[in-house]
Coordinates of C-alpha atoms in Angstrom, one line a residue:
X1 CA -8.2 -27.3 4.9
X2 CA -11.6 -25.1 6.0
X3 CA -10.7 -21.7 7.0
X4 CA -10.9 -21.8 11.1
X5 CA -12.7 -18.2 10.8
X6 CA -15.9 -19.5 8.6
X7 CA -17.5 -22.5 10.2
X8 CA -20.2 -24.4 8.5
X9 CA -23.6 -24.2 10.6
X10 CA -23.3 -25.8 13.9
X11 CA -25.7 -27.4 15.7
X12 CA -27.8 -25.0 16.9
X13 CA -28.0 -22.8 14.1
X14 CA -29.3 -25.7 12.5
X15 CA -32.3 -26.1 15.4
X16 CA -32.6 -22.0 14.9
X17 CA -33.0 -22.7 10.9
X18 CA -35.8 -25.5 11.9
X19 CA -37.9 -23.2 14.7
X20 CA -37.6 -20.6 11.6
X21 CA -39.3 -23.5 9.4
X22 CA -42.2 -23.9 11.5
X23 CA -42.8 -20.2 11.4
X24 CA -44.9 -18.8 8.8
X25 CA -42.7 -18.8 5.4
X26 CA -41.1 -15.1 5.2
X27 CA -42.5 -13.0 2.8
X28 CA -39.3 -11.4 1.9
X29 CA -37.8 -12.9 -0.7
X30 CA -34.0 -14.5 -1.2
X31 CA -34.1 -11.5 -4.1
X32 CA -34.7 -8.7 -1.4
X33 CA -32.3 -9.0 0.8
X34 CA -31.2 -6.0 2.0
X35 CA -27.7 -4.6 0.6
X36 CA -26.3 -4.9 4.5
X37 CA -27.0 -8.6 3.7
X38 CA -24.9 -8.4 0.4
X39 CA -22.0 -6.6 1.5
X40 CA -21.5 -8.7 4.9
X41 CA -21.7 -11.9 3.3
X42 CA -19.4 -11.3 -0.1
X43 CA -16.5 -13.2 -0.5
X44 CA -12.7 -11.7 -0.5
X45 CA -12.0 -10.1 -4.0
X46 CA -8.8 -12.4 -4.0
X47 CA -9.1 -16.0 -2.7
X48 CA -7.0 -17.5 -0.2
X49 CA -6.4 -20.9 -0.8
X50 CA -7.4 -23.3 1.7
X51 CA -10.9 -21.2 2.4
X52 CA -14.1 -23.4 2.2
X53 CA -16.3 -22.2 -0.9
X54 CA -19.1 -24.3 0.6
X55 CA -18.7 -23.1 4.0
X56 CA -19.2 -19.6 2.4
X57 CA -22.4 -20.6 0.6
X58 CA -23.7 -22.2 4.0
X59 CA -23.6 -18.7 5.5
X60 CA -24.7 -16.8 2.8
X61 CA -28.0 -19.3 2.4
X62 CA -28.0 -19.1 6.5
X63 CA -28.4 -15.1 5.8
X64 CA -31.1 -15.7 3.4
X65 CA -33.1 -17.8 5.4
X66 CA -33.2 -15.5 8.1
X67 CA -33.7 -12.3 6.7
X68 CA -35.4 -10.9 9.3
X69 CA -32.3 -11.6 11.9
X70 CA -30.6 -9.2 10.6
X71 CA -32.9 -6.5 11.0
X72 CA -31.4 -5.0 14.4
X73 CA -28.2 -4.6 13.0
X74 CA -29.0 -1.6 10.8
X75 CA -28.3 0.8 13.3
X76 CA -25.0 0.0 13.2
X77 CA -23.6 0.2 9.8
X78 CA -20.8 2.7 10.9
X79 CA -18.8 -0.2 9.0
X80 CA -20.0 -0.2 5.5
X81 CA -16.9 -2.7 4.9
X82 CA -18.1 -5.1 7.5
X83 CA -14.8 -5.7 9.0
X84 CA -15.5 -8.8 11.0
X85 CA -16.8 -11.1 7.7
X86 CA -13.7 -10.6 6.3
X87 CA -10.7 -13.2 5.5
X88 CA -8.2 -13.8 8.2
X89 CA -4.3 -14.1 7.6
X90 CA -4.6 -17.4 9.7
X91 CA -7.9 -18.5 8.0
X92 CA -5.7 -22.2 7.1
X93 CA -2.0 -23.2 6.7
X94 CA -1.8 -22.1 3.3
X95 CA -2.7 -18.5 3.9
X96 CA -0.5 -18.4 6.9
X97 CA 2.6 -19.9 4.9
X98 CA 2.0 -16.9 2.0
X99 CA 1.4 -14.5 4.7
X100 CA 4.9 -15.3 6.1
X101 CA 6.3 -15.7 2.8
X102 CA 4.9 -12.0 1.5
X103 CA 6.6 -10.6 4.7
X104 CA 10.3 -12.2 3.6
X105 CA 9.4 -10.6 0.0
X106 CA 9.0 -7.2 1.7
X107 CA 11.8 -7.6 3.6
X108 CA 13.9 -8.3 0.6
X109 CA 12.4 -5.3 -1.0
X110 CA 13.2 -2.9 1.5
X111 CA 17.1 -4.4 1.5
X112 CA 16.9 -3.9 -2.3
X113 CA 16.1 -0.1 -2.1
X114 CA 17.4 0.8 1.5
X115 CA 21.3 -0.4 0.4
X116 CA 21.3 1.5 -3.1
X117 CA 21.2 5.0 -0.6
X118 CA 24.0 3.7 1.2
X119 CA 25.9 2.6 -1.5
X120 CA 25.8 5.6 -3.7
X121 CA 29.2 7.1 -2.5
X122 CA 30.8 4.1 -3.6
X123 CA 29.3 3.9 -6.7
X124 CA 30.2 7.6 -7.0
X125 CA 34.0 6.4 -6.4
X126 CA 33.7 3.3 -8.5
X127 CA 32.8 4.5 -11.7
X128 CA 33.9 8.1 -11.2
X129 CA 30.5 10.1 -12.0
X130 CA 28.7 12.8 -10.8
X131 CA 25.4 12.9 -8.7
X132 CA 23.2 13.1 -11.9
X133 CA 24.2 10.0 -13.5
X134 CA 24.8 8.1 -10.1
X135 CA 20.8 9.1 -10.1
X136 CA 20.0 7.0 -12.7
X137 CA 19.9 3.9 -10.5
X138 CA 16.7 5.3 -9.1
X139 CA 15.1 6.7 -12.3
X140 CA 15.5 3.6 -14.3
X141 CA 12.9 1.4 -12.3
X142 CA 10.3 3.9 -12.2
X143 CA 9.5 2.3 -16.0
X144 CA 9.4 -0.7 -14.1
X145 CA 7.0 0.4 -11.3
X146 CA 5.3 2.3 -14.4
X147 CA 5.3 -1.4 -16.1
X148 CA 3.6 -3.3 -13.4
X149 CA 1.0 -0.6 -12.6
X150 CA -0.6 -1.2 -16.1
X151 CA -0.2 -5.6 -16.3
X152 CA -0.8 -5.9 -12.7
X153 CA -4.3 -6.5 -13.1
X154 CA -3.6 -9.1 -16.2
X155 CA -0.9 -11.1 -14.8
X156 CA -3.7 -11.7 -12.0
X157 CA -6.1 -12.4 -14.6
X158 CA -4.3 -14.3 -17.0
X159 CA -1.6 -16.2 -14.2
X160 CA -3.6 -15.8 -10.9
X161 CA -1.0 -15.0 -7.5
X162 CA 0.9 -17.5 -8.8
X163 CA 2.1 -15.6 -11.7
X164 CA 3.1 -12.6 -9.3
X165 CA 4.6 -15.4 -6.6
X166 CA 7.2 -16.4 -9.5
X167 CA 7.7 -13.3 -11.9
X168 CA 8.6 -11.1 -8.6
X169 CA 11.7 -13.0 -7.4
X170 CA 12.6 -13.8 -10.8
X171 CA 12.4 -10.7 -12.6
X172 CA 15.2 -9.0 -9.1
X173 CA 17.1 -11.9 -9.9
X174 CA 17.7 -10.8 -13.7
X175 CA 18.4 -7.2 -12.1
X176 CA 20.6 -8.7 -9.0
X177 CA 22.8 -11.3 -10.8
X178 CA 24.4 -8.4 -13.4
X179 CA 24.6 -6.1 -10.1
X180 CA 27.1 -8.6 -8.3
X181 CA 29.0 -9.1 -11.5
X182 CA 29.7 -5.3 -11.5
X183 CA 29.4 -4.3 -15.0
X184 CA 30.3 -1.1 -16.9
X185 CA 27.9 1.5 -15.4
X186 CA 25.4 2.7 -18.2
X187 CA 24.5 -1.3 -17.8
X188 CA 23.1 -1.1 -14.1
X189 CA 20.0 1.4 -15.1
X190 CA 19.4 -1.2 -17.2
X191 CA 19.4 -4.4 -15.5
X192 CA 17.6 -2.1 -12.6
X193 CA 14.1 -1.9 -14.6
X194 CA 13.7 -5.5 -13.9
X195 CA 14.3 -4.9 -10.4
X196 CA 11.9 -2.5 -10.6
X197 CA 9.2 -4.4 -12.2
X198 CA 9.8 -7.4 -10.1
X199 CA 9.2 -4.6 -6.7
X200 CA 6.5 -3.1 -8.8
X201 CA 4.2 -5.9 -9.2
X202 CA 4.7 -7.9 -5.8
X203 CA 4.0 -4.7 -4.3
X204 CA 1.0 -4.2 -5.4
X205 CA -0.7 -7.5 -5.5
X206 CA 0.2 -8.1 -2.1
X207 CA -1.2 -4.7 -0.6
X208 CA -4.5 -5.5 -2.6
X209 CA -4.4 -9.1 -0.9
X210 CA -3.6 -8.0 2.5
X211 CA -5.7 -4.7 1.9
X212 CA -8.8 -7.1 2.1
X213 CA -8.3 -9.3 5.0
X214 CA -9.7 -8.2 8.6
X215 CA -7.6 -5.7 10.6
X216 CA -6.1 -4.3 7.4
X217 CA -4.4 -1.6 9.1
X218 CA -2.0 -3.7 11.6
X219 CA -1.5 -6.5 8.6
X220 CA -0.6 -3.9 6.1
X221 CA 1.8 -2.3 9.1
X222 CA 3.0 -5.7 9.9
X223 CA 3.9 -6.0 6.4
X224 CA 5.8 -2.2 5.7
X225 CA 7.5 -2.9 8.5
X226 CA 8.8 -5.8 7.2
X227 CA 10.2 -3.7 4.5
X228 CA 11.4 -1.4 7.0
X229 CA 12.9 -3.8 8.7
X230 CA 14.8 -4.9 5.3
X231 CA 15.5 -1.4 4.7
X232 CA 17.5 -1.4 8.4
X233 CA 19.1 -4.1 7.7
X234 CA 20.1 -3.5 4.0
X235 CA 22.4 -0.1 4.0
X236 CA 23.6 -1.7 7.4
X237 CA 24.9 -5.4 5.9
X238 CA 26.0 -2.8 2.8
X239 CA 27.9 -0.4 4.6
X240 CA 29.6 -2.8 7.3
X241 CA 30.9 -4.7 4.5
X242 CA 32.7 -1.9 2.9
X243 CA 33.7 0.4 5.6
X244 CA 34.4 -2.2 8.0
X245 CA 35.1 -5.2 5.7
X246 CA 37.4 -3.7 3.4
X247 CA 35.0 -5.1 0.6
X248 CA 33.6 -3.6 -2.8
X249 CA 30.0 -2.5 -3.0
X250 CA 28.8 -5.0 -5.4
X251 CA 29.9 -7.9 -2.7
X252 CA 26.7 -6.6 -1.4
X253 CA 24.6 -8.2 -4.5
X254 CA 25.9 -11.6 -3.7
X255 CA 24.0 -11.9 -0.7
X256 CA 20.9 -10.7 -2.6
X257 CA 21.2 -13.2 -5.5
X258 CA 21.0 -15.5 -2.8
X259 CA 17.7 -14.4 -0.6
X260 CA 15.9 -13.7 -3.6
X261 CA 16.7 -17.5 -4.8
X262 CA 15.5 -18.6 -2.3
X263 CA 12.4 -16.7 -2.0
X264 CA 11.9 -17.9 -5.7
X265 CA 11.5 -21.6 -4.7
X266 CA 9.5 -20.9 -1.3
X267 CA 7.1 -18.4 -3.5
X268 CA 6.9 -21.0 -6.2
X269 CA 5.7 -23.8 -3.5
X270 CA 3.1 -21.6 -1.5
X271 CA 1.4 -19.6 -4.1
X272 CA 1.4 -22.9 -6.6
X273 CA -2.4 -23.9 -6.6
X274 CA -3.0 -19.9 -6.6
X275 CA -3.9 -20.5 -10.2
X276 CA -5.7 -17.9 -12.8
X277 CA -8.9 -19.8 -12.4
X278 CA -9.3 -19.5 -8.4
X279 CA -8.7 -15.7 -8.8
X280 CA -11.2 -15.2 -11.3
X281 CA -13.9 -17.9 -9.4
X282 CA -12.9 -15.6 -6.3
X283 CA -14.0 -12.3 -8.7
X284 CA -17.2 -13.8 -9.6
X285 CA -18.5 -14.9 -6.4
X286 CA -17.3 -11.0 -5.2
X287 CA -19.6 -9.4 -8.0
X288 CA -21.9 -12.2 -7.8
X289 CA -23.1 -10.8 -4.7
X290 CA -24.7 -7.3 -6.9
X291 CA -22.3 -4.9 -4.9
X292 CA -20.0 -4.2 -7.7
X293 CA -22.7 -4.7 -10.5
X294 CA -24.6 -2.1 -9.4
X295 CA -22.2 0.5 -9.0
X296 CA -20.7 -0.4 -12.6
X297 CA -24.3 -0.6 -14.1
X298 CA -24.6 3.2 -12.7
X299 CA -21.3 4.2 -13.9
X300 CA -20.9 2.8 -17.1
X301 CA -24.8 2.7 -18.2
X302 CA -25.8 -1.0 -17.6
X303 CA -21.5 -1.6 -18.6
X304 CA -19.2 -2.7 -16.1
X305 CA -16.0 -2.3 -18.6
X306 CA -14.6 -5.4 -17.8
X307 CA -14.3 -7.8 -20.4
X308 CA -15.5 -12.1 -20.4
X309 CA -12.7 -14.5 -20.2
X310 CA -14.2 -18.1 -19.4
X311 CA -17.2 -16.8 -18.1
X312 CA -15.9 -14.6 -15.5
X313 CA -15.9 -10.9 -16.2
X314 CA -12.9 -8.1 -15.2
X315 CA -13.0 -5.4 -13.8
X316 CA -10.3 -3.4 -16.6
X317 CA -8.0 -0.7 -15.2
X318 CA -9.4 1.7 -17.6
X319 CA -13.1 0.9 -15.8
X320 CA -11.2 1.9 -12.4
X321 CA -9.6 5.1 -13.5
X322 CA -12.5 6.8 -14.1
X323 CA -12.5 7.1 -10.6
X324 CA -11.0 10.2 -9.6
X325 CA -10.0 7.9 -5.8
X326 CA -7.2 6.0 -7.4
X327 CA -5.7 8.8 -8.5
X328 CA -5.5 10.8 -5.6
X329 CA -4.3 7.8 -3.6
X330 CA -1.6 7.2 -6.1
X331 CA -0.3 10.9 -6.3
X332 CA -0.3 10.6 -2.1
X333 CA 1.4 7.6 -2.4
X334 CA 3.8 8.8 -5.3
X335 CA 4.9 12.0 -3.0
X336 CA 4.7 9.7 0.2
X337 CA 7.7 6.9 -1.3
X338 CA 9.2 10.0 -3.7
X339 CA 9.7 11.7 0.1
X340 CA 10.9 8.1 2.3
X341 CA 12.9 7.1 -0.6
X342 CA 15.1 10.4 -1.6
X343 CA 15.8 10.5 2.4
X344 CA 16.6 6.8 2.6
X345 CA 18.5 7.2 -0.8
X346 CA 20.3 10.5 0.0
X347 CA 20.9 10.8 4.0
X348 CA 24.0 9.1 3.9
X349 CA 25.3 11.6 1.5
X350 CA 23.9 15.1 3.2
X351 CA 25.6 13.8 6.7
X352 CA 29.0 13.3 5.0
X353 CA 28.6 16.4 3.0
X354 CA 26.9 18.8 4.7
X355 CA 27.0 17.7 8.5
X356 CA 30.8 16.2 7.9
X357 CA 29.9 13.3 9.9
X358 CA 32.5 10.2 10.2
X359 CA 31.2 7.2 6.9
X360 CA 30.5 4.5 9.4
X361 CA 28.4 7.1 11.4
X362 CA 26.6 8.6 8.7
X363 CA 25.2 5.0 7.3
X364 CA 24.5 4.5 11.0
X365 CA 22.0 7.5 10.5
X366 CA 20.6 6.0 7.5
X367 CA 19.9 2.9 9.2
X368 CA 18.0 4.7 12.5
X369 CA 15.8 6.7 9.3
X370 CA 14.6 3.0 8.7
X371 CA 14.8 1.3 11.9
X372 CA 12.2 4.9 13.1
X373 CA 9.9 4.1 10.1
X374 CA 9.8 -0.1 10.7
X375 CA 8.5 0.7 14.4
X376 CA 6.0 3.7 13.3
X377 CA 4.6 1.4 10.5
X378 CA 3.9 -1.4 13.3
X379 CA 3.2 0.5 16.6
X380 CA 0.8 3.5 14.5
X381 CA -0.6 0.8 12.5
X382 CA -2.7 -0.3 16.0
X383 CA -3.7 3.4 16.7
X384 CA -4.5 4.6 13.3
X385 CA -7.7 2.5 12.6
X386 CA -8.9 3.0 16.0
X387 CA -8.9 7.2 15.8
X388 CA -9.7 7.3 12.0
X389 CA -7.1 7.4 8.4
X390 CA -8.3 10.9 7.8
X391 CA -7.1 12.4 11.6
X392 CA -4.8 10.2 12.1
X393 CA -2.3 10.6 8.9
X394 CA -2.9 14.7 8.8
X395 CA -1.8 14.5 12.4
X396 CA 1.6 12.4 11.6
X397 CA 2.5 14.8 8.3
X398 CA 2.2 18.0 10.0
X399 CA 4.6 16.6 12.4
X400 CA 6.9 15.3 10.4
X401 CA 6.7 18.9 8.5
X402 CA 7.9 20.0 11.8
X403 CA 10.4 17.3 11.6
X404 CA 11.5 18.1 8.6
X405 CA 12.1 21.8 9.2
X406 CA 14.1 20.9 12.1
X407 CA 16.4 18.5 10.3
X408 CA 17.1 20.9 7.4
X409 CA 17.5 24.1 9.8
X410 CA 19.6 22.3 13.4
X411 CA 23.3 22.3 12.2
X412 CA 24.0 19.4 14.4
X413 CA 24.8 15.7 13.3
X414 CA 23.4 14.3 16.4
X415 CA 20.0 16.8 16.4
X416 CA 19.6 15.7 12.3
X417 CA 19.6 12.3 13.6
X418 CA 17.7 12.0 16.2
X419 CA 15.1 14.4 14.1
X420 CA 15.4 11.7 11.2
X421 CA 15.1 8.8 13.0
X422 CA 11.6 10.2 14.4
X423 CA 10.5 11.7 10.9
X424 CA 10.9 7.9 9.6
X425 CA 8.4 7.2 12.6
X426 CA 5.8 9.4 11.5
X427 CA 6.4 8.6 7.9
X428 CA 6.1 5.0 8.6
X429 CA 1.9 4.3 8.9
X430 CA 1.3 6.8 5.5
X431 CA 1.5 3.8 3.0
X432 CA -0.8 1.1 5.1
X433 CA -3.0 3.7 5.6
X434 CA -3.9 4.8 1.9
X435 CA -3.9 1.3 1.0
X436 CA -6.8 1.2 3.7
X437 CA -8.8 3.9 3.0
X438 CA -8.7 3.0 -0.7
X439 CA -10.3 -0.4 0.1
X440 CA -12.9 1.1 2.5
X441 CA -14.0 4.3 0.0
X442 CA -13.8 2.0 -3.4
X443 CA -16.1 -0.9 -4.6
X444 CA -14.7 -4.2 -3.6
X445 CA -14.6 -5.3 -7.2
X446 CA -12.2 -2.1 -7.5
X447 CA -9.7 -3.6 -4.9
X448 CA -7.3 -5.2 -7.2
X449 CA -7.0 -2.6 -10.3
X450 CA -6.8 0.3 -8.0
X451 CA -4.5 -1.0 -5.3
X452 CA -2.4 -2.2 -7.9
X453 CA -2.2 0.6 -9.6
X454 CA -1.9 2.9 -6.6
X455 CA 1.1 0.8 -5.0
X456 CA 2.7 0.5 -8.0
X457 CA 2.3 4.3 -9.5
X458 CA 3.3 5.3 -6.2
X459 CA 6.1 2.9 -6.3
X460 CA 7.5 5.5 -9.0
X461 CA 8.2 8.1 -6.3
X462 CA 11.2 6.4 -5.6
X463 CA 12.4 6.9 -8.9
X464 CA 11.4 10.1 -9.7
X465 CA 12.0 12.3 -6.2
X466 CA 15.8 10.9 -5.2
X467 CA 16.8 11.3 -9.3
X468 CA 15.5 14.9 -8.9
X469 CA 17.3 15.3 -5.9
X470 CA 20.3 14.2 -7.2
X471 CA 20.2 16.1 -10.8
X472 CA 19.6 19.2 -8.6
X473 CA 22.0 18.7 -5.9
X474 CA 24.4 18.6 -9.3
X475 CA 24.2 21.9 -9.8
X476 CA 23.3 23.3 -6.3
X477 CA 24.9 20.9 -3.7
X478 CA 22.8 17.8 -1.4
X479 CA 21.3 20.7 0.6
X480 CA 18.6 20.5 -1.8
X481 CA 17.4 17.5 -0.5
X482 CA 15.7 19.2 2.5
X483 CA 13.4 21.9 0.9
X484 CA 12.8 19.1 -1.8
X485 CA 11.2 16.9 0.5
X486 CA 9.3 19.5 2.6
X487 CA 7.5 20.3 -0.2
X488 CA 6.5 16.9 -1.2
X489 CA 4.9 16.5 2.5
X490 CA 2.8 19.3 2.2
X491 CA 2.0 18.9 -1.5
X492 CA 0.6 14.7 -0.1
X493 CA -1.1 16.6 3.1
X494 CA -3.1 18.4 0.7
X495 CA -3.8 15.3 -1.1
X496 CA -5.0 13.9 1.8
X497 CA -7.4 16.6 2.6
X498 CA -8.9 15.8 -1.1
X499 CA -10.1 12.6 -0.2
X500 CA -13.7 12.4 1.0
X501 CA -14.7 12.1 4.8
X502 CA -13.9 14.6 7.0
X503 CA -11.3 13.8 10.0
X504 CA -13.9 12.0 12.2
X505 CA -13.6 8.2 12.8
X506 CA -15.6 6.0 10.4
X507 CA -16.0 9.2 7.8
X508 CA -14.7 7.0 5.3
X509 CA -17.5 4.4 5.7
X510 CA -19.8 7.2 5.5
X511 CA -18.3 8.5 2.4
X512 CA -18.7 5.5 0.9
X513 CA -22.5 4.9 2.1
X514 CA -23.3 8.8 1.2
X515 CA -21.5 8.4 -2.3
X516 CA -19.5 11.5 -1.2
X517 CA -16.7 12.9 -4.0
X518 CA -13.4 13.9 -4.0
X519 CA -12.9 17.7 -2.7
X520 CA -16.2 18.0 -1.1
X521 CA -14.7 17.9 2.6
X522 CA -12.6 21.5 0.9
X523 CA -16.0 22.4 -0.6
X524 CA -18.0 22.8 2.2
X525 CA -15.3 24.2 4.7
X526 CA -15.3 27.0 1.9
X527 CA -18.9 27.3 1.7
X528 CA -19.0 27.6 5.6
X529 CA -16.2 30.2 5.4
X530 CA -18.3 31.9 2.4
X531 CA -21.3 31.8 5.2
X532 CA -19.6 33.6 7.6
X533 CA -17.8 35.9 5.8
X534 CA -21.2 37.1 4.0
X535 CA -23.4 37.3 7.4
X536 CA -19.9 39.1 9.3
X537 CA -20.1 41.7 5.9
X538 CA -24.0 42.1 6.2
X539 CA -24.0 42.6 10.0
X540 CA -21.3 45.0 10.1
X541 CA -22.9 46.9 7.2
X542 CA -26.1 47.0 9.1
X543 CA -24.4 48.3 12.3

C-alpha cells in the first residue's frame, strides 16, 4: 500500500513540470543541487514497509527538475532535519500495525522491570538473602543490555527488524518461563541476561525507528509512556496478587509468559517482510543521497568504516564511536535509567523501611512513581520540542533535584509520595528527548548504530545504579538510596550541558549546520567569564 504521506505527482505538478519545460533548460545541473535539496528529500534510515520506493524517486526527480523552486526556502533552514519530509507512523497499515505492536512491547517491558522493585521483599523472604545478593537480579542483565548495544547494529544488518521483532519476545520468554517455575536463586541472574538482552535490543531498534519518523518527540513519548504505563501496571498486578491474593511472587511470571507469547506471534506476523534486504536497500538510498558520504569521507579520509555486504555498505559501530555524541548521550541516558530504575526498583523498600508505611500502601507509592513518569513522558513530550531539548530537559532535572531533596529530607509517607509521584513526572520526557537530540545533532546514516547503542548502554543503568544501591544499603541501610540518586541527576545535568547548542530553540539544528563540538556551549561561557573577569581586574587596577 503507498504511504498516504508521499503522494506521486498530481496533476498540477505535472502541468508545473511542463510550463518548467518550455522555459529555457536550467543551467544548474541534477549534480548541483543544493545540500537543502539532499537532506529534504533523503529517505528514512530504516524503511517502513508499505512506503512507495517509486513515489520517493518521483519527488526526488520532481526536486531536481525544479531546482530553482527551492530557492526561497533557504532562509529557513532553522530545521536542518527537515521535519516535515519525514516518515509518518500512519504512512500505511503495515507501519501503523508495528507502531501499535512496538507500544505493547514497551508496555511489556516496563511490567518486566517495574514488578522486579515490587517484588524484591518477597524475594528477600523467599530465598532468605540479604539486599546484595537480592541485587543481583538487576546486575545480571546489564551483560545483556551490554550484549545488545554491540550486535544491535548486525542483527539489523544481517536479520533486518524482523530479526529484532522475533529475538525480543523470545529471548524474555527463555528468562520468564524459569522465573514462573521458581528455581533455586543463584539461577534467576542467570536466566535474567536473556531478559535483558531481549529489553536491550528491542529497545534500541525501536527508538532508532521511531527516533526518525516526524514529530519524534510526542512518538517517542507516546512510546515511554507505554512503558510507563507497563511499569504502573506491573508492581501493581505483582503486589495485589501477593498482598491481597495470598499468592507467591513467581505467580506473577505466569502472566508474563503469557503476554510475551503472544507478543511473539503478533511481532512475528507484522515485522515478517521487514527482511535484512529492505533495511539495507533503505541504508543505501539514505547515503545515496551524499549526506552521510560526505561527512564520513571527511572523518575517516575518503573511508566511511562501514563495511560491503551485497552491495550495500554499513555504517560499523566502531565508525560511530568516534563520535564523542554517542557517548555523551549514552552516559545521560545510563545516569537517567540508573536514577528511574533504582527508585522504581527500591521505593517500595525505603517506605516500608524507613517511612514504616503499611505493604499494600507502599507498592501503592511505587505504582504513583510510574503512573507520574507515564503522564510526564506523554504530556512533556508535546511541550519539549516546541521550547527546545536543551532548555527544556535542564529545566525538568533541576526540578526534580528539588524533588529529590525534598523526598529524601520530608519525614512523611504522604509528602515522599506525593514528591515521588511528581519526580517520576519530570523524569518521564528525559529518555525521548536524548533519543531526539541524538538524531537531530548526528548524521542520519549514524541513527541506527548510535541510537542503538545509546538506548541500549543506557539500558545498563538499570543494572548498575539499583545493584549499587542495594550492595550499599547492605552495609549502611536503604537510606542510601536518596543521596545515591541525587547525585546521578546532577552528574546527567552536567551531561546535558556538554552537548552542543546552547538552551535556545532550534540550537541543536544549528549545531549540526555550524559543526559545533561537544563542550563548546561550557567553553565559551568560560571564555566570556575569562572576558569579564580580566576587563573587571584591568579597570579596577586603572582606577
Amino acid at each position: 500500500m503507498a504511504s498516504s504521506t508521499t503522494p506521486g505527482p498530481s496533476d498540477p505538478e505535472k502541468m508545473d513540470h511542463q510550463l518548467h519545460n518550455i522555459q529555457p533548460a536550467p543551467t544548474i545541473s541534477n549534480n548541483t543541487n543544493h545540500d537543502h535539496d539532499h537532506n529534504s528529500e533523503k529517505p528514512s534510515a530504516i524503511p517502513i514497509e508499505g512506503e512507495s520506493k517509486n513515489n520517493t524517486t518521483a519527488k526526488q526527480s520532481s526536486k531536481q527538475e525544479e531546482p530553482e523552486l527551492e530557492q526561497p526556502n533557504s532562509p529557513q533552514q532553522q530545521q536542518p532535519d527537515h521535519d516535515q519530509n519525514k516518515t509518518t507512523w500512519n504512512a500505511s497499515r503495515t507501519s501503523i500495525s508495528r507502531f501499535l505492536l512496538i507500544c505493547y512491547s514497551f508496555i511489556l517491558m516496563g511490567m518486566s522491570d517495574g514488578a522486579i522493585g515490587a517484588l524484591i521483599p518477597y524475594l528477600e523472604t523467599y530465598y532468605s538473602i540479604s539486599y546484595t545478593i537480592v541485587s543481583l537480579v538487576f546486575l545480571s542483565p546489564f551483560v545483556g543490555y551490554l550484549l545488545a548495544a554491540l550486535f544491535n547494529n548486525l542483527i539489523h544488518h544481517h536479520f533486518g527488524q524482523r530479526g529484532v521483532a522475533i529475538l525480543g519476545p523470545f529471548c524474555r520468554l527463555i528468562g520468564f518461563i524459569p522465573m514462573a517455575c521458581h528455581p533455586p536463586y543463584p539461577a534467576l541472574p542467570v536466566v535474567m541476561l536473556f531478559t535483558g538482552f531481549g529489553n536491550g535490543i528491542e529497545d534500541s531498534a525501536w527508538n532508532a525507528w521511531v527516533g526518525n519518523m516526524r514529530s519524534a518527540n510526542e512518538l517517542l513519548g507516546i512510546i515511554h509512556g507505554c512503558y510507563g504505563l507497563g511499569a504502573t501496571i506491573g508492581p501493581l498486578i505483582a503486589t495485589s496478587m501477593v498482598t491481597k491474593g495470598g499468592l507467591e511472587w513467581y505467580t506473577f511470571y505466569y502472566v508474563m509468559v503469557g503476554l510475551n507469547g503472544s507478543e511473539l506471534v503478533a511481532m512475528t506476523a507484522a515485522f515478517w517482510t521487514a527482511t535484512k534486504e529492505v533495511y539495507r536497500r533503505g541504508i543505501a538510498e539514505s547515503e545515496s543521497v551524499g549526506d552521510v558520504a560526505d561527512v564520513d569521507a571527511d572523518e575517516e579520509g575518503g573511508d566511511a568504516g562501514g563495511e560491503n555486504e551485497g552491495g550495500n555498505q554499513r555504517t560499523t559501530t566502531r565508525t560511530v564511536m568516534r563520535d564523542p555524541i554517542p557517548w555523551i548521550v549514552a552516559m545521560f541516558l545510563l545516569g537517567y535509567v540508573g536514577a528511574e530504575v533504582s527508585l522504581g526498583g527500591w521505593i517500595v523498600t525505603f517506605m516500608l523501611k524507613v517511612r514504616h508505611a503499611e505493604p499494600f500502601n507502599a507498592g501503592l507509592t511505587v505504582t504513583f512513581f510510574w503512573l507520574g513518569l507515564t503522564v510526564g513522558r506523554v504530556v512533556l513530550g508535546f511541550i519539549t520540542g516546541r521550547i527546545g531539548e536543551k532548555l527544556a530537559i535542564s529545566g525538568y532535572l533541576l526540578l526534580c533535584i528539588a524533588l529529590q531533596l525534598l523526598y529524601w529530607l520530608v519525614p512523611s509517607f504522604v509528602a515522599s509520595a506525593i514528591f515521588v509521584s511528581f519526580l517520576g513526572f519530570f523524569l518521564g520526557p528525559l529518555f525521548p528527548a536524548a533519543i531526539v537530540s541524538a538524531t537531530k545533532l548526528l548524521p542520519p546514516g549514524y541513527h541506527v548504530s548510535a541510537i542503538g547503542f545509546a538506548a541500549a548502554f543506557g539500558g545498563g543503568g538499570a543494572a548498575i545504579f539499583p545493584f549499587a544501591v542495594g550492595a550499599i544499603a547492605q552495609k549502611k541501610g536503604v537510606t542510601v538510596l536518596q543521596p545515591i540518586v541525587l547525585a546521578i541527576l546532577v552528574f546527567i545535568l552536567l551531561m546535558w550541558w556538554l552537548l552542543p547548542g546552547g538552551l535556545k530553540p532550534g540550537g541543536l539544528e544549528r549545531a549540526r549546520e555550524n559543526k559545533e563540538k561537544v563542550g563548546d556551549e561550557v567553553r565559551k561561557g568560560f571564555s566570556r567569564w575569562s572576558f569579564v573577569y580580566t576587563e573587571s581586574a584591568t579597570e579596577v587596577n586603572r582606577l
